[in-house]
Coordinates of C-alpha atoms and ligand atoms in Angstrom, one line a residue:
M1 CA 45.3 -40.6 112.5
C2 CA 48.6 -40.1 110.7
G3 CA 48.8 -38.3 107.5
I4 CA 50.1 -39.4 104.1
I5 CA 51.3 -37.4 101.1
G6 CA 52.8 -38.6 97.9
I7 CA 53.8 -36.5 94.9
A8 CA 54.9 -37.7 91.4
S9 CA 56.2 -34.7 89.4
N10 CA 58.6 -33.3 86.8
K11 CA 60.3 -31.1 89.4
S12 CA 61.7 -31.5 92.9
V13 CA 59.0 -32.5 95.4
S14 CA 60.4 -32.1 98.9
T15 CA 59.2 -28.6 99.5
N16 CA 55.7 -29.5 98.5
I17 CA 55.8 -32.6 100.6
I18 CA 56.8 -30.5 103.6
N19 CA 54.1 -28.0 102.9
S20 CA 51.5 -30.7 102.7
L21 CA 52.7 -32.4 105.8
K22 CA 52.2 -29.1 107.7
K23 CA 48.6 -29.2 106.6
L24 CA 48.3 -32.8 107.7
E25 CA 49.7 -32.2 111.2
Y26 CA 46.2 -32.1 112.5
R27 CA 46.1 -35.8 112.0
G28 CA 49.2 -36.6 114.0
Y29 CA 52.3 -34.7 115.2
D30 CA 54.5 -36.9 117.2
S31 CA 57.0 -37.6 114.4
A32 CA 57.4 -36.9 110.7
G33 CA 59.4 -38.1 107.7
L34 CA 59.7 -38.3 104.0
A35 CA 61.5 -40.4 101.3
T36 CA 62.3 -39.3 97.8
L37 CA 63.7 -41.2 94.9
N38 CA 66.7 -39.5 93.3
K39 CA 69.1 -41.1 90.7
N40 CA 67.5 -44.4 91.6
E41 CA 68.3 -44.1 95.3
I42 CA 65.8 -43.9 98.1
N43 CA 66.6 -40.9 100.4
E44 CA 64.9 -41.1 103.7
K45 CA 64.7 -38.3 106.3
K46 CA 62.8 -38.5 109.5
C47 CA 62.6 -37.2 113.1
S48 CA 60.6 -37.2 116.2
G49 CA 58.5 -34.1 116.9
R50 CA 56.9 -31.7 114.4
V51 CA 57.2 -31.1 110.7
E52 CA 59.1 -27.9 111.6
Q53 CA 61.9 -30.2 112.9
L54 CA 61.9 -32.2 109.6
E55 CA 62.1 -28.9 107.7
K56 CA 65.2 -27.9 109.6
I57 CA 66.8 -31.2 108.8
L58 CA 66.1 -30.8 105.1
F59 CA 67.4 -27.2 105.2
K60 CA 70.8 -28.5 106.4
S61 CA 70.8 -31.5 104.1
P62 CA 68.3 -31.0 101.2
T63 CA 66.7 -34.0 99.5
E64 CA 66.3 -34.0 95.8
G65 CA 64.0 -36.1 93.7
N66 CA 60.9 -35.7 91.5
L67 CA 58.9 -38.4 93.3
G68 CA 58.4 -38.8 97.0
I69 CA 56.2 -39.8 100.0
G70 CA 55.8 -38.1 103.4
H71 CA 54.1 -38.9 106.7
V72 CA 53.1 -37.4 110.0
R73 CA 52.6 -40.0 112.7
W74 CA 50.3 -40.6 115.6
A75 CA 51.9 -43.5 117.4
T76 CA 50.1 -46.8 117.6
H77 CA 52.9 -49.4 117.7
G78 CA 56.2 -48.1 119.3
I79 CA 57.0 -44.9 121.0
P80 CA 57.2 -41.7 119.0
N81 CA 60.9 -41.5 118.1
E82 CA 63.0 -41.2 114.9
V83 CA 63.4 -44.9 114.3
N84 CA 59.6 -45.5 114.6
A85 CA 58.8 -42.5 112.4
H86 CA 57.7 -43.2 108.8
P87 CA 58.7 -43.9 106.0
H88 CA 60.0 -47.4 106.7
S89 CA 62.5 -48.2 104.0
S90 CA 64.6 -51.1 102.8
E91 CA 67.2 -50.8 100.0
I92 CA 64.5 -51.2 97.4
V93 CA 61.2 -49.9 98.8
S94 CA 59.9 -47.2 101.1
V95 CA 56.5 -47.2 102.8
V96 CA 54.3 -44.8 104.7
H97 CA 51.3 -46.2 106.5
N98 CA 48.1 -45.0 108.3
G99 CA 46.1 -47.5 110.4
I100 CA 47.0 -50.7 112.2
I101 CA 48.2 -54.1 110.9
E102 CA 46.4 -56.4 113.3
N103 CA 48.4 -59.5 112.5
S104 CA 51.8 -57.8 112.6
T105 CA 53.1 -59.8 115.5
E106 CA 52.4 -63.1 113.7
L107 CA 54.0 -61.8 110.5
K108 CA 57.0 -60.4 112.3
N109 CA 57.6 -63.8 113.9
Q110 CA 57.4 -65.5 110.5
L111 CA 59.9 -63.0 109.0
E112 CA 62.3 -63.2 112.0
K113 CA 62.3 -67.0 111.6
K114 CA 63.5 -66.4 108.0
G115 CA 66.3 -64.3 109.4
K116 CA 64.9 -60.8 108.7
K117 CA 65.9 -58.1 111.0
F118 CA 63.6 -55.3 112.2
K119 CA 64.9 -51.8 113.0
S120 CA 61.7 -50.3 114.6
Q121 CA 58.9 -51.3 116.9
T122 CA 56.2 -50.5 114.3
D123 CA 53.7 -52.7 112.6
T124 CA 54.5 -50.9 109.3
E125 CA 58.0 -52.4 109.0
V126 CA 56.3 -55.8 108.4
I127 CA 55.0 -54.3 105.1
T128 CA 58.4 -53.1 104.1
L129 CA 60.0 -56.4 104.7
L130 CA 57.2 -58.4 103.0
L131 CA 57.4 -56.1 100.0
T132 CA 61.1 -56.4 99.8
E133 CA 60.7 -60.2 99.5
E134 CA 57.9 -60.0 96.9
L135 CA 59.8 -57.5 94.8
K136 CA 62.6 -60.1 94.2
T137 CA 60.3 -61.9 91.7
K138 CA 57.4 -59.6 91.0
N139 CA 56.7 -56.1 89.6
P140 CA 55.6 -53.4 92.1
L141 CA 51.8 -53.8 91.5
Q142 CA 51.9 -57.6 91.9
A143 CA 54.2 -57.3 94.9
V144 CA 51.8 -54.9 96.6
Q145 CA 48.7 -57.0 95.7
D146 CA 50.3 -60.1 97.2
T147 CA 51.6 -58.3 100.3
L148 CA 48.2 -56.9 101.0
A149 CA 46.7 -60.3 100.8
K150 CA 48.7 -61.2 103.9
L151 CA 47.7 -58.2 106.0
E152 CA 44.8 -58.0 108.4
G153 CA 43.5 -54.7 109.8
S154 CA 42.9 -51.3 108.3
F155 CA 45.4 -49.2 106.5
A156 CA 46.2 -46.7 103.8
L157 CA 49.6 -47.0 102.2
G158 CA 51.9 -44.9 100.1
I159 CA 54.9 -46.8 98.5
I160 CA 57.9 -45.9 96.3
F161 CA 60.3 -48.3 94.7
K162 CA 64.0 -48.3 93.7
N163 CA 64.3 -49.3 90.0
F164 CA 60.8 -47.9 89.3
N165 CA 61.7 -44.3 89.2
N166 CA 58.4 -42.9 88.3
I167 CA 55.7 -44.6 90.3
I168 CA 54.0 -44.3 93.6
I169 CA 51.5 -47.0 94.7
G170 CA 48.7 -46.2 97.1
A171 CA 46.4 -48.7 98.7
R172 CA 43.3 -48.4 100.9
R173 CA 41.7 -50.8 103.3
G174 CA 39.6 -49.0 105.9
S175 CA 41.7 -45.8 106.2
P176 CA 40.8 -43.1 103.7
L177 CA 43.0 -42.2 100.8
A178 CA 42.6 -39.7 97.9
V179 CA 44.3 -39.0 94.6
G180 CA 44.7 -35.5 93.2
Y181 CA 45.4 -34.5 89.6
S182 CA 47.3 -31.7 88.1
N183 CA 49.5 -30.9 85.0
N184 CA 52.7 -32.9 85.1
E185 CA 52.0 -33.8 88.7
N186 CA 49.7 -36.3 90.5
Y187 CA 49.2 -36.7 94.2
L188 CA 48.3 -39.2 96.9
G189 CA 46.9 -37.9 100.2
S190 CA 45.2 -39.2 103.3
D191 CA 42.6 -36.6 102.7
S192 CA 41.7 -33.9 100.3
Y193 CA 42.7 -31.1 102.7
A194 CA 46.4 -31.8 102.2
L195 CA 45.9 -31.7 98.4
K196 CA 43.7 -28.7 98.2
S197 CA 46.5 -26.2 97.9
M198 CA 47.9 -28.1 94.8
T199 CA 44.7 -29.2 93.1
N200 CA 40.9 -29.2 93.3
K201 CA 40.5 -32.4 91.2
I202 CA 40.3 -35.4 93.4
S203 CA 39.2 -39.1 93.3
Y204 CA 38.7 -41.2 96.4
L205 CA 39.9 -44.8 96.7
D206 CA 37.2 -47.3 97.9
D207 CA 38.0 -50.1 100.2
G208 CA 40.3 -52.6 98.6
D209 CA 41.4 -50.2 95.8
I210 CA 45.0 -49.8 94.7
C211 CA 46.3 -46.8 92.7
L212 CA 49.4 -46.4 90.6
L213 CA 50.5 -42.9 90.0
T214 CA 53.1 -41.4 87.7
K215 CA 53.4 -37.7 87.0
D216 CA 51.4 -38.1 83.8
K217 CA 48.7 -40.7 84.7
V218 CA 46.9 -42.5 87.5
E219 CA 45.6 -46.1 87.2
F220 CA 43.1 -47.7 89.7
Y221 CA 42.6 -51.4 90.5
D222 CA 39.9 -52.9 92.6
L223 CA 40.0 -55.8 95.1
K224 CA 39.7 -58.3 92.2
K225 CA 42.7 -56.7 90.5
N226 CA 40.5 -55.3 87.7
K227 CA 41.5 -52.0 86.2
I228 CA 38.8 -49.5 87.1
N229 CA 37.8 -45.9 86.4
K230 CA 37.2 -43.4 89.1
K231 CA 34.9 -40.4 89.2
V232 CA 36.9 -37.1 89.4
L233 CA 35.4 -34.7 91.8
I234 CA 35.9 -31.0 91.7
L235 CA 36.4 -29.7 95.3
S236 CA 34.6 -26.6 96.5
E237 CA 36.9 -23.7 97.3
D238 CA 37.3 -22.8 101.0
K239 CA 38.2 -19.2 101.5
N240 CA 40.7 -18.5 104.2
I241 CA 41.2 -22.2 104.4
A242 CA 43.8 -22.3 107.1
Q243 CA 44.6 -18.7 108.0
K244 CA 44.7 -17.8 111.7
G245 CA 44.5 -14.1 110.9
D246 CA 45.2 -12.1 114.0
Y247 CA 44.3 -14.9 116.3
K248 CA 47.0 -16.6 118.5
N249 CA 45.9 -20.0 117.3
F250 CA 43.2 -21.8 115.4
M251 CA 41.1 -22.7 118.4
S252 CA 40.6 -19.1 119.5
K253 CA 39.7 -18.2 115.9
E254 CA 37.2 -21.1 115.7
I255 CA 35.6 -20.1 119.0
F256 CA 35.2 -16.5 118.0
E257 CA 33.8 -17.3 114.5
Q258 CA 30.9 -19.3 116.0
P259 CA 28.4 -16.5 115.5
I260 CA 29.3 -16.4 111.8
T261 CA 29.4 -20.2 111.3
T262 CA 26.0 -20.4 113.1
K263 CA 24.6 -17.7 110.8
N264 CA 25.9 -19.5 107.7
C265 CA 24.3 -22.7 108.8
I266 CA 21.0 -21.1 109.6
N267 CA 21.0 -19.3 106.2
E268 CA 21.7 -22.6 104.5
Y269 CA 18.7 -24.5 106.0
I270 CA 16.2 -21.9 107.2
D271 CA 14.1 -19.7 104.9
K272 CA 15.0 -16.1 105.4
E273 CA 11.6 -14.7 104.7
R274 CA 9.3 -17.4 106.1
D275 CA 9.8 -19.3 109.3
E276 CA 10.4 -22.6 107.5
I277 CA 13.1 -25.2 107.3
N278 CA 14.3 -26.3 103.9
F279 CA 15.1 -30.0 104.1
F280 CA 14.4 -32.3 101.2
N281 CA 15.2 -35.9 100.3
F282 CA 14.5 -37.5 103.6
P283 CA 15.6 -41.1 103.2
L284 CA 12.5 -42.2 105.2
D285 CA 9.2 -40.4 105.4
P286 CA 9.3 -38.8 108.9
K287 CA 5.8 -40.1 109.6
D288 CA 7.1 -43.6 109.1
I289 CA 10.1 -43.3 111.4
N290 CA 9.9 -45.7 114.4
K291 CA 12.9 -44.6 116.3
I292 CA 15.9 -42.2 116.1
V293 CA 19.3 -43.6 116.8
L294 CA 22.1 -41.1 117.2
I295 CA 25.8 -42.2 117.0
G296 CA 29.1 -40.4 117.3
C297 CA 32.4 -40.2 119.2
G298 CA 33.8 -37.6 121.7
T299 CA 32.4 -34.2 121.2
A300 CA 30.2 -35.4 118.3
Y301 CA 28.7 -37.9 120.7
H302 CA 27.9 -35.1 123.2
S303 CA 26.0 -33.4 120.5
C304 CA 24.0 -36.6 120.1
L305 CA 23.3 -36.6 123.8
V306 CA 21.9 -33.0 123.6
A307 CA 19.8 -34.0 120.6
K308 CA 18.3 -36.9 122.5
Y309 CA 16.5 -34.4 124.7
W310 CA 15.4 -32.3 121.7
F311 CA 14.0 -35.3 119.8
E312 CA 12.2 -36.5 123.0
N313 CA 10.8 -33.1 123.7
F314 CA 9.7 -32.1 120.2
T315 CA 8.6 -35.5 118.8
S316 CA 6.8 -38.6 120.0
L317 CA 9.7 -40.8 118.9
P318 CA 11.8 -43.0 121.1
V319 CA 15.5 -42.0 120.9
E320 CA 18.7 -44.0 121.5
T321 CA 22.2 -42.7 121.6
D322 CA 25.5 -44.6 121.5
V323 CA 29.2 -44.0 121.1
A324 CA 30.2 -45.5 117.8
S325 CA 33.0 -47.8 119.3
E326 CA 30.3 -49.5 121.4
F327 CA 27.5 -49.4 118.8
R328 CA 29.6 -51.3 116.2
Y329 CA 30.1 -54.3 118.5
R330 CA 26.6 -54.5 120.1
N331 CA 24.2 -57.2 119.3
L332 CA 21.7 -54.9 117.6
R333 CA 18.2 -55.5 116.2
F334 CA 18.2 -53.3 113.1
N335 CA 14.9 -51.9 111.9
K336 CA 14.3 -50.5 108.5
K337 CA 12.0 -47.9 110.0
N338 CA 14.6 -46.5 112.3
L339 CA 16.6 -43.5 111.3
Y340 CA 20.3 -43.9 112.2
I341 CA 22.0 -40.5 112.4
F342 CA 25.8 -40.4 112.4
V343 CA 27.5 -37.2 113.6
S344 CA 31.2 -36.5 112.8
Q345 CA 33.1 -33.3 112.1
S346 CA 35.8 -35.0 110.0
G347 CA 33.5 -37.6 108.5
E348 CA 36.5 -40.0 108.7
T349 CA 36.3 -41.3 112.3
A350 CA 37.0 -45.0 112.0
D351 CA 34.5 -46.1 114.6
T352 CA 31.7 -43.9 113.3
S353 CA 32.4 -45.0 109.8
A354 CA 32.3 -48.7 110.8
A355 CA 29.0 -48.2 112.7
L356 CA 27.6 -46.6 109.5
D357 CA 28.8 -49.5 107.4
L358 CA 27.1 -51.9 109.8
C359 CA 23.8 -50.1 109.4
K360 CA 24.1 -50.1 105.6
K361 CA 24.9 -53.9 105.6
N362 CA 21.7 -54.4 107.6
G363 CA 19.6 -52.3 105.2
A364 CA 19.0 -49.5 107.7
K365 CA 18.4 -45.9 106.6
T366 CA 21.3 -43.5 107.5
C367 CA 21.8 -39.8 107.8
S368 CA 25.1 -38.1 108.4
I369 CA 25.8 -34.8 109.9
V370 CA 29.3 -33.8 108.9
N371 CA 31.6 -30.8 108.4
V372 CA 33.7 -32.3 105.6
V373 CA 31.3 -32.9 102.7
E374 CA 33.8 -35.0 100.7
S375 CA 34.4 -37.3 103.6
T376 CA 33.9 -41.1 103.7
I377 CA 30.9 -40.9 106.1
A378 CA 29.2 -38.3 104.0
R379 CA 29.7 -40.3 100.8
N380 CA 28.5 -43.6 102.4
S381 CA 25.3 -42.4 104.0
D382 CA 21.8 -42.2 102.4
W383 CA 21.4 -38.5 103.4
T384 CA 24.1 -36.0 104.3
L385 CA 23.5 -32.7 106.1
P386 CA 26.7 -30.6 106.1
I387 CA 27.1 -28.2 109.1
H388 CA 28.9 -25.5 106.9
A389 CA 31.3 -24.5 109.7
G390 CA 34.3 -24.3 107.4
P391 CA 37.6 -26.1 108.2
E392 CA 38.1 -26.8 111.9
I393 CA 41.9 -27.1 112.5
G394 CA 42.2 -27.0 116.3
V395 CA 42.1 -30.6 117.6
A396 CA 39.6 -29.6 120.2
S397 CA 36.3 -29.4 118.5
T398 CA 34.4 -26.1 119.1
K399 CA 32.6 -24.6 116.2
A400 CA 31.8 -28.1 114.8
F401 CA 30.1 -28.9 118.1
I402 CA 27.9 -25.9 117.9
G403 CA 27.2 -26.7 114.2
Q404 CA 26.4 -30.3 115.0
M405 CA 23.9 -29.3 117.7
L406 CA 22.4 -26.7 115.4
L407 CA 21.7 -29.2 112.6
L408 CA 20.3 -31.7 115.1
Y409 CA 18.1 -29.1 116.5
I410 CA 16.8 -28.1 113.1
L411 CA 16.3 -31.8 112.2
A412 CA 14.4 -32.5 115.4
L413 CA 12.1 -29.5 114.7
K414 CA 11.5 -30.5 111.1
I415 CA 10.8 -34.1 111.9
S416 CA 8.4 -33.2 114.7
F417 CA 6.6 -30.7 112.4
L418 CA 6.2 -33.2 109.6
R419 CA 4.9 -35.8 112.0
N420 CA 2.4 -33.3 113.4
D421 CA 4.0 -33.6 116.8
L422 CA 4.6 -29.9 117.0
E423 CA 2.0 -27.3 116.1
K424 CA 2.7 -24.8 113.3
K425 CA 2.8 -21.8 115.7
D426 CA 5.2 -23.5 118.1
Y427 CA 7.3 -24.7 115.2
Q428 CA 7.5 -21.2 113.7
L429 CA 8.2 -19.6 117.1
K430 CA 11.2 -22.0 117.6
I431 CA 12.5 -21.0 114.2
K432 CA 12.1 -17.3 115.0
N433 CA 14.1 -17.8 118.2
L434 CA 16.7 -19.8 116.5
K435 CA 17.4 -16.9 114.1
K436 CA 18.5 -14.9 117.2
L437 CA 21.2 -17.4 118.1
P438 CA 24.2 -15.8 116.3
D439 CA 23.8 -12.4 118.1
L440 CA 23.3 -14.1 121.4
L441 CA 26.5 -16.2 120.9
T442 CA 28.4 -12.9 120.3
K443 CA 27.1 -11.7 123.7
C444 CA 28.3 -14.9 125.3
L445 CA 31.8 -14.4 123.9
K446 CA 32.0 -11.2 126.0
S447 CA 32.4 -13.4 129.0
E448 CA 36.0 -13.9 128.1
D449 CA 37.4 -11.3 130.4
K450 CA 35.8 -12.9 133.5
I451 CA 36.7 -16.4 132.3
Q452 CA 40.4 -15.3 132.2
L453 CA 40.1 -14.6 136.0
V454 CA 38.3 -17.8 136.7
A455 CA 41.0 -19.8 134.8
K456 CA 43.6 -18.9 137.4
D457 CA 41.7 -21.0 140.0
F458 CA 42.4 -24.1 138.0
L459 CA 46.2 -23.8 138.1
E460 CA 46.5 -25.1 141.6
A461 CA 43.5 -27.5 141.5
K462 CA 43.8 -31.2 141.8
G463 CA 40.8 -31.7 139.5
S464 CA 37.4 -30.2 138.7
M465 CA 33.8 -31.2 138.3
F466 CA 31.2 -30.1 135.7
L467 CA 27.6 -30.5 136.6
G468 CA 24.3 -30.0 134.9
R469 CA 20.8 -31.6 134.5
G470 CA 18.7 -32.2 131.4
L471 CA 20.1 -30.4 128.3
S472 CA 22.9 -29.1 130.5
F473 CA 24.1 -32.5 131.5
P474 CA 25.8 -33.3 128.1
I475 CA 27.1 -29.7 128.0
A476 CA 28.8 -30.4 131.4
L477 CA 30.3 -33.5 129.8
E478 CA 31.5 -31.5 126.9
G479 CA 33.0 -28.8 129.2
A480 CA 34.9 -31.5 131.1
L481 CA 36.2 -33.1 127.9
K482 CA 37.4 -29.7 126.6
L483 CA 39.3 -29.0 129.8
K484 CA 40.9 -32.5 129.9
E485 CA 42.1 -32.5 126.3
L486 CA 43.4 -29.0 126.3
S487 CA 44.9 -28.5 129.7
Y488 CA 45.6 -32.1 130.8
L489 CA 43.7 -31.5 134.1
H490 CA 41.4 -34.1 135.5
A491 CA 37.7 -33.1 135.0
E492 CA 34.6 -35.0 135.7
G493 CA 31.3 -34.3 133.9
Y494 CA 28.3 -35.5 135.8
P495 CA 24.5 -35.2 136.0
A496 CA 24.1 -32.9 139.0
G497 CA 21.4 -35.2 140.5
E498 CA 23.9 -38.2 140.6
M499 CA 26.4 -36.4 142.8
K500 CA 25.1 -37.9 146.0
H501 CA 25.4 -41.4 144.6
G502 CA 29.2 -41.3 144.8
P503 CA 31.1 -38.3 143.3
L504 CA 30.2 -36.0 146.1
A505 CA 33.0 -37.8 148.0
L506 CA 35.4 -36.0 145.7
I507 CA 34.4 -32.5 146.8
E508 CA 36.8 -30.9 149.1
N509 CA 37.9 -27.4 150.0
G510 CA 38.7 -25.3 147.0
L511 CA 37.8 -27.9 144.3
P512 CA 36.5 -25.9 141.3
V513 CA 33.0 -27.0 140.4
I514 CA 31.3 -25.6 137.3
I515 CA 27.5 -25.6 137.5
V516 CA 25.6 -25.3 134.3
C517 CA 22.3 -24.0 135.4
P518 CA 20.0 -22.2 133.0
N519 CA 16.6 -21.1 134.2
D520 CA 14.8 -24.2 133.0
K521 CA 12.6 -26.8 134.6
Y522 CA 15.6 -28.2 136.5
F523 CA 16.8 -24.8 137.9
H524 CA 15.8 -25.2 141.5
K525 CA 17.0 -28.8 141.6
T526 CA 20.4 -27.9 140.2
V527 CA 20.7 -25.0 142.7
S528 CA 20.1 -27.5 145.5
N529 CA 22.8 -29.7 144.2
M530 CA 25.1 -26.7 144.0
Q531 CA 24.3 -25.9 147.7
E532 CA 25.4 -29.5 148.6
V533 CA 28.7 -28.8 146.8
I534 CA 29.1 -25.4 148.5
A535 CA 28.5 -27.0 151.9
R536 CA 31.5 -29.2 151.3
G537 CA 33.9 -26.5 150.2
G538 CA 33.5 -26.6 146.4
K539 CA 34.6 -23.3 144.6
I540 CA 31.6 -22.6 142.3
L541 CA 31.6 -21.2 138.8
L542 CA 28.0 -20.8 138.0
I543 CA 26.8 -20.4 134.4
T544 CA 23.2 -19.2 134.2
D545 CA 20.7 -16.9 132.6
S546 CA 18.8 -16.5 135.9
N547 CA 18.8 -13.4 138.1
D548 CA 17.3 -15.4 141.0
S549 CA 18.6 -14.0 144.3
V550 CA 18.9 -17.6 145.7
I551 CA 22.0 -18.1 143.7
N552 CA 24.1 -15.1 144.8
E553 CA 25.6 -16.5 148.0
N554 CA 29.0 -18.3 148.3
I555 CA 29.5 -18.4 144.6
R556 CA 33.0 -17.5 143.5
F557 CA 32.1 -16.4 139.9
T558 CA 28.9 -16.2 138.0
I559 CA 28.8 -16.0 134.2
N560 CA 25.5 -14.4 133.2
L561 CA 24.1 -15.6 129.9
P562 CA 21.5 -13.8 127.8
K563 CA 17.9 -15.1 128.0
I564 CA 16.8 -17.4 125.3
D565 CA 14.2 -20.1 124.6
E566 CA 14.9 -22.9 127.1
S567 CA 15.6 -25.4 124.4
L568 CA 18.4 -23.3 123.0
T569 CA 20.4 -22.9 126.2
P570 CA 23.0 -25.6 125.4
F571 CA 24.4 -23.3 122.6
L572 CA 24.9 -20.4 125.0
S573 CA 26.3 -22.3 128.0
T574 CA 28.9 -24.0 125.7
I575 CA 30.7 -20.8 125.0
P576 CA 32.1 -20.0 128.5
L577 CA 33.1 -23.6 128.9
Q578 CA 35.1 -23.5 125.6
L579 CA 36.7 -20.2 126.8
L580 CA 37.5 -21.7 130.2
A581 CA 39.3 -24.7 128.7
Y582 CA 41.1 -22.4 126.3
H583 CA 42.4 -20.0 129.0
V584 CA 43.4 -22.7 131.5
A585 CA 45.4 -24.3 128.7
L586 CA 46.9 -21.0 127.7
L587 CA 48.0 -20.2 131.3
K588 CA 49.5 -23.7 131.5
K589 CA 51.3 -23.0 128.3
C590 CA 49.9 -26.1 126.6
D591 CA 49.9 -26.5 122.9
I592 CA 46.4 -25.3 122.2
D593 CA 45.8 -26.5 118.6
K594 CA 47.7 -29.8 119.1
P595 CA 47.1 -31.2 122.5
R596 CA 49.4 -34.0 123.5
N597 CA 48.6 -37.6 122.5
L598 CA 45.6 -36.5 120.3
A599 CA 44.9 -36.1 116.6
K600 CA 42.1 -34.3 114.8
S601 CA 40.9 -37.1 112.7
V602 CA 40.8 -40.5 114.5
T603 CA 41.0 -43.0 111.6
V604 CA 42.2 -45.9 113.7
E605 CA 39.9 -48.0 115.9
Ligands
M6R701 O1 35.6 -36.0 113.5 P1 34.7 -36.5 114.5 O2 33.6 -35.5 114.9 O3 34.1 -37.8 114.2 O4 35.6 -36.7 115.8 C1 35.1 -37.3 117.0 C2 36.0 -37.1 118.1 O5 37.2 -37.7 117.9 C3 36.2 -35.6 118.4 O6 35.0 -34.9 118.6 C4 37.1 -35.4 119.7 O7 36.4 -35.9 120.8 C5 37.5 -34.0 119.8 N1 38.9 -33.8 119.9 C6 37.0 -33.3 121.0 O8 37.3 -32.0 121.1

């Protein structure tokens, strides 16, 4: 959460800071700010709201300077307003910060006892005031090192100093931070995405590292204050990196490109000629695996829940799933023969990353399924499987969800085959069917016209309910999450069979209830649950690939899906649910790509 940019150059930096902040808005967008150093003065400009607002302020009153830092904020301490926006500056130092300082209250009390005055409600200002004290007697690097020693929590920092016209210092503990290199210009960024338009040469800071940048050079220091060298990585080029094209917003683009991203991923891992999966370098011989443990957050966690059914159906392995924020604090018994699989679009989610670190500390074998190949989670795991979905900009995860499920499906198939749990002919048939997926997704996208009509029902509704069984249960959860985050409407995802144990009490006349009901082994059971809802006045949207006549009565809308292998139905039923959330949000005039209170990359706990 929050985005940091820093630029040391031989020319004015404010325009490039603004451009980078626009790219970083997916990390936080409730306030923005920058500080430059010009003629040995710190010039700070900040505002609540979007970078666009900051740009207008700069247009009226430009900020010069060849060195500067910028920030987009996702509020943790203090409401999103101008005072709490970053940077936080004193006369001699200016700081931008991602993460949380856990002992800020204690440090604030100590500083206040010494007569220091705070302007904001943030934890960050503690760093500014501590540094201001340290800088009275120390050089910037020593002052930063000694300040960091007093801080608890996780953070990434960008700092500029009066009297040190040419340096930016960056520091990382927990929250990711990258450095980029160019001619007469060097950069600091909370991720490579912000730097990509300026350079493809990047180094990542490790936990405890500090970097010191000038326009001509970058120095790195580790936790023990030793000067160290860093590997320079050359980033892959992403074509059309952040272009919406003719789409209204990134989310609609991302929904509609799912047939292509699915095809890319299939081509990457599945042999075109033979029905075979090309996976190498397993960290653990599949025959030796004792248990599969799947971990993620939000939508990524839902892909883990779907995969649990696949691993259980295709392999003889026991499977566990957990949300990362729970997993990391559980009293776990690690086993070297378990395979721990971490799923994350960004690869930077703090909880998922901490859960991965915990596994590594306990000598467990880890695999990550990520979209961002240069991410922390990808770099820290024993084995990385990229989903090849291309940059996902909309905060609501869509194509990454399909990509995560796809890789988990492919992985479950390969592991089951290598363990002799699945016969060759069944394995090959599943692969053949999988190759049909992109075309079938295209057909599902045609449901958009009908979904636009369905969406109107949600405008007056108090809430809604999403129900499914088996593989469709996590899809119901995902459908409800999408609706909540995009349109701010209450939505419950539930296993259809659990309704009578409580939630049935919520059903009343006109409540929209979405039933995800493919023609699988649960079909008749889910239809019965649907009848119970109809009997109590629920307004049904049925998503199914069945033509069974039993389902034609008292249903407000039916979305017909194409037929597919039962195990692949989650991919198809996801599409109308994404479109539904999208169109309800559009009717409600919500900000589709940047829903309130959320951020794309959740790098705080
Ligand atoms: O980057 P990650 O996949 O690790 O992110 C996990 C969740 O924060 C994310 O899926 C979130 O739930 C989405 N906004 C849902 O659309």
